[in-house]
PDB file of C-alpha atoms in Angstrom:
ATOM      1  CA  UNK A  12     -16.237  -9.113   6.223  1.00 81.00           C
ATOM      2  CA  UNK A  13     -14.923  -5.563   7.039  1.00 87.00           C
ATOM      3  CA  UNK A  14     -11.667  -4.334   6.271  1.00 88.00           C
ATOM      4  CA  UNK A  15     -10.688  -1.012   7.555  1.00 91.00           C
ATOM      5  CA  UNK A  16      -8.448   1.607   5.062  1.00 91.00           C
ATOM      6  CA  UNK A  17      -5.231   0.367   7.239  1.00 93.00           C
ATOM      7  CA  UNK A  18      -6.041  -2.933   6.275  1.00 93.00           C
ATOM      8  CA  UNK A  19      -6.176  -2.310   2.612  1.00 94.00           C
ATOM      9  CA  UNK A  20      -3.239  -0.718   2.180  1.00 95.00           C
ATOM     10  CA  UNK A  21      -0.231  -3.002   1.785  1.00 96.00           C
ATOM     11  CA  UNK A  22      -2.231  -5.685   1.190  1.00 97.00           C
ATOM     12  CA  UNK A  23      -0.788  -8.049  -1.065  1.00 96.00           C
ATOM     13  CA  UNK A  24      -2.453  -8.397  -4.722  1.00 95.00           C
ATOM     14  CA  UNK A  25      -1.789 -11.428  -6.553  1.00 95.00           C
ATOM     15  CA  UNK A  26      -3.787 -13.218  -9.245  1.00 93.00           C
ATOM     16  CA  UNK A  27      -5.974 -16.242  -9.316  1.00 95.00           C
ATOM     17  CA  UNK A  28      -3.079 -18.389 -10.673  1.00 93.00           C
ATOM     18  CA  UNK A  29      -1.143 -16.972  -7.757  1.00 92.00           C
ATOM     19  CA  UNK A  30       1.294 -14.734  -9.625  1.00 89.00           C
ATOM     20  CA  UNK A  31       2.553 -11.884  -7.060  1.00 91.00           C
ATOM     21  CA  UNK A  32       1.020  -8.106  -8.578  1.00 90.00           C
ATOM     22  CA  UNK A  33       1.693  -5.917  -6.177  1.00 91.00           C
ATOM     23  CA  UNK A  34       0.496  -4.314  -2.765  1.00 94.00           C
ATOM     24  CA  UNK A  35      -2.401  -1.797  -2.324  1.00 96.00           C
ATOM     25  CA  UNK A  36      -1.290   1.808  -1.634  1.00 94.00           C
ATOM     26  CA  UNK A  37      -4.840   3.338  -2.179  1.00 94.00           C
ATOM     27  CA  UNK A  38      -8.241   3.772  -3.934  1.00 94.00           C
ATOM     28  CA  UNK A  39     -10.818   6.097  -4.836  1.00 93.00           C
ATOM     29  CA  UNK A  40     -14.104   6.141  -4.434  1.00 93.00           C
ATOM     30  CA  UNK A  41     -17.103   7.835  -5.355  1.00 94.00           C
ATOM     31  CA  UNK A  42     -18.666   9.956  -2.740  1.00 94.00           C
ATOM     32  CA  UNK A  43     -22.118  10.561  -5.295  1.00 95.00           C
ATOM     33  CA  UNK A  44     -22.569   6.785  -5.655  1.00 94.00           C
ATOM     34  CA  UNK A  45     -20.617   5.366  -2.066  1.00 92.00           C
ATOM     35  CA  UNK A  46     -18.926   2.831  -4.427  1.00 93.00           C
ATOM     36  CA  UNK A  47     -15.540   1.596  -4.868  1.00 93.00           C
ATOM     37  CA  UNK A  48     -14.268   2.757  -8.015  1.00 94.00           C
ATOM     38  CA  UNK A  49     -10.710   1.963  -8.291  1.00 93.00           C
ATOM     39  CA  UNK A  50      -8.062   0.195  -6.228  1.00 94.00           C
ATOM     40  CA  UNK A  51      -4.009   1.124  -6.784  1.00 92.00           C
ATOM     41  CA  UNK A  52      -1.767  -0.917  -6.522  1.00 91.00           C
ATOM     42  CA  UNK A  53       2.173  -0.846  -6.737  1.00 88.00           C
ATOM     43  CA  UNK A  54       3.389  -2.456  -9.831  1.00 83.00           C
ATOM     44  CA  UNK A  55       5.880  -5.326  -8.446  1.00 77.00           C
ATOM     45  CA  UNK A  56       9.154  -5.561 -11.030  1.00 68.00           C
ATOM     46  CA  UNK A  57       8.237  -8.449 -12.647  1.00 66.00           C
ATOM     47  CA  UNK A  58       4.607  -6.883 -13.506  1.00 62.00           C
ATOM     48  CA  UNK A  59       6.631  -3.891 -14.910  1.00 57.00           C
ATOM     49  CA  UNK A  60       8.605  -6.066 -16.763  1.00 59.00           C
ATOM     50  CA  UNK A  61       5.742  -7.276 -18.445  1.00 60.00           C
ATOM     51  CA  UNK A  62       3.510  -4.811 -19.028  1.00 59.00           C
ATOM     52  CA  UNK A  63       6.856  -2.888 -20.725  1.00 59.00           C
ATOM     53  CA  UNK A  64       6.698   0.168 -19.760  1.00 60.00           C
ATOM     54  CA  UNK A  65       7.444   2.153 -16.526  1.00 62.00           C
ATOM     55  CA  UNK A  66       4.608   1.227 -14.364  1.00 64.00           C
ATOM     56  CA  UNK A  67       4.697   2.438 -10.846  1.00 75.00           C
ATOM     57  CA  UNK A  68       0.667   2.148 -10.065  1.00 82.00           C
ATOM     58  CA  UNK A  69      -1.654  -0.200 -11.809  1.00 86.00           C
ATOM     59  CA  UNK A  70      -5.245   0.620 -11.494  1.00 89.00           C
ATOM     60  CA  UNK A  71      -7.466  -2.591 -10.474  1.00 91.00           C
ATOM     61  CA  UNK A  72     -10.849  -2.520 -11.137  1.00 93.00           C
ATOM     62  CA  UNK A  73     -13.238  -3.901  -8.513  1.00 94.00           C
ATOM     63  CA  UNK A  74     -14.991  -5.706 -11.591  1.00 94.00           C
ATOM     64  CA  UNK A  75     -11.474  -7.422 -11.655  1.00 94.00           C
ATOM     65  CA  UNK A  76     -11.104  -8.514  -8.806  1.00 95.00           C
ATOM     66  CA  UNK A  77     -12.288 -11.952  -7.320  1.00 96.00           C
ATOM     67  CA  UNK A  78     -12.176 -11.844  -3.695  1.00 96.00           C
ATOM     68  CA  UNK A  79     -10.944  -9.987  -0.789  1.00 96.00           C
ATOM     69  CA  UNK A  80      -9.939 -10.868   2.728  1.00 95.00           C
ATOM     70  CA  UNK A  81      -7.393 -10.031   5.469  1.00 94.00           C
ATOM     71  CA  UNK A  82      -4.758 -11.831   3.845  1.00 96.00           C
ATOM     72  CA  UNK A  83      -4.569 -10.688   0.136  1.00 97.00           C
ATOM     73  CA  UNK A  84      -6.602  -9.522  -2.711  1.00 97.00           C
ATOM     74  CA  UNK A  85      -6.993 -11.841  -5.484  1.00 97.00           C
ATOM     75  CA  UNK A  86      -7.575 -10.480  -9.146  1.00 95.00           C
ATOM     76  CA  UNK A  87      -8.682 -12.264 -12.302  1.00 94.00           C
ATOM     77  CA  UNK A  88      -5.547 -13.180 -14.621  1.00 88.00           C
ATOM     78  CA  UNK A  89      -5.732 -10.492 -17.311  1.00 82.00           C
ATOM     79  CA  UNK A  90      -5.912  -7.938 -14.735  1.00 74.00           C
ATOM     80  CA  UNK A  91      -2.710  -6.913 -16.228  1.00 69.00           C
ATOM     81  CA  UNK A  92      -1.978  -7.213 -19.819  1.00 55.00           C
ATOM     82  CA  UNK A  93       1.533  -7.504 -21.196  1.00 47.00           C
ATOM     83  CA  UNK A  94       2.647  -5.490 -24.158  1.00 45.00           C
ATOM     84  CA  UNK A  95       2.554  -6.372 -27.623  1.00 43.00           C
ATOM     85  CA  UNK A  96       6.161  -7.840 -28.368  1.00 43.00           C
ATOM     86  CA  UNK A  97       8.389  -5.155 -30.028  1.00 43.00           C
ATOM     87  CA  UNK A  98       9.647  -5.584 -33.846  1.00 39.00           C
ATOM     88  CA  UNK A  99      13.143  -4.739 -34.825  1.00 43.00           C
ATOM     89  CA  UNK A 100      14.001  -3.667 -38.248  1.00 46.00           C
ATOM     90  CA  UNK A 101      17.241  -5.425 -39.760  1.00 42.00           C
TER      91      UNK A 101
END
């Protein structure tokens, strides 16, 4: 299957156990090599809430991701890690 650069972007990203990432709003690619090399995608809030930091564009590898059609783009789980839990002194 084909998918054209208008059908990448806003495609909805979501992970194999179905939790919503974000949508697509670009990649790069290497001209030298004519290989995908990374896809962006727009942090949803509840990714930003766990990752824990201001996150406006996660970076998906294509080694991370599991398929690809017209509908969505599915990514392995730990695509996106959450941070470590903070410590507060008393």
């Amino acid at each position: 299957m084909r998918l054209s650069d208008q059908q990448l972007i806003g495609l909805p990203v979501v992970t194999v156990s179905g939790n919503p990432i974000g949508k697509v709003v670009g990649f790069e690619l290497d001209i030298d090599q004519h290989a995908m090399m990374v896809y962006l995608v727009s942090a949803a809030p509840l990714v930003t809430r766990l990752v824990g930091r201001n996150v406006s564009t996660l970076h998906i590898s294509p080694s991370q991701v599991m398929s690809v059609d017209a509908e969505q783009m599915t990514v392995l789980d730990n695509a996106v890690h959450s941070a470590a839990p903070k410590t507060v002194a008393i």
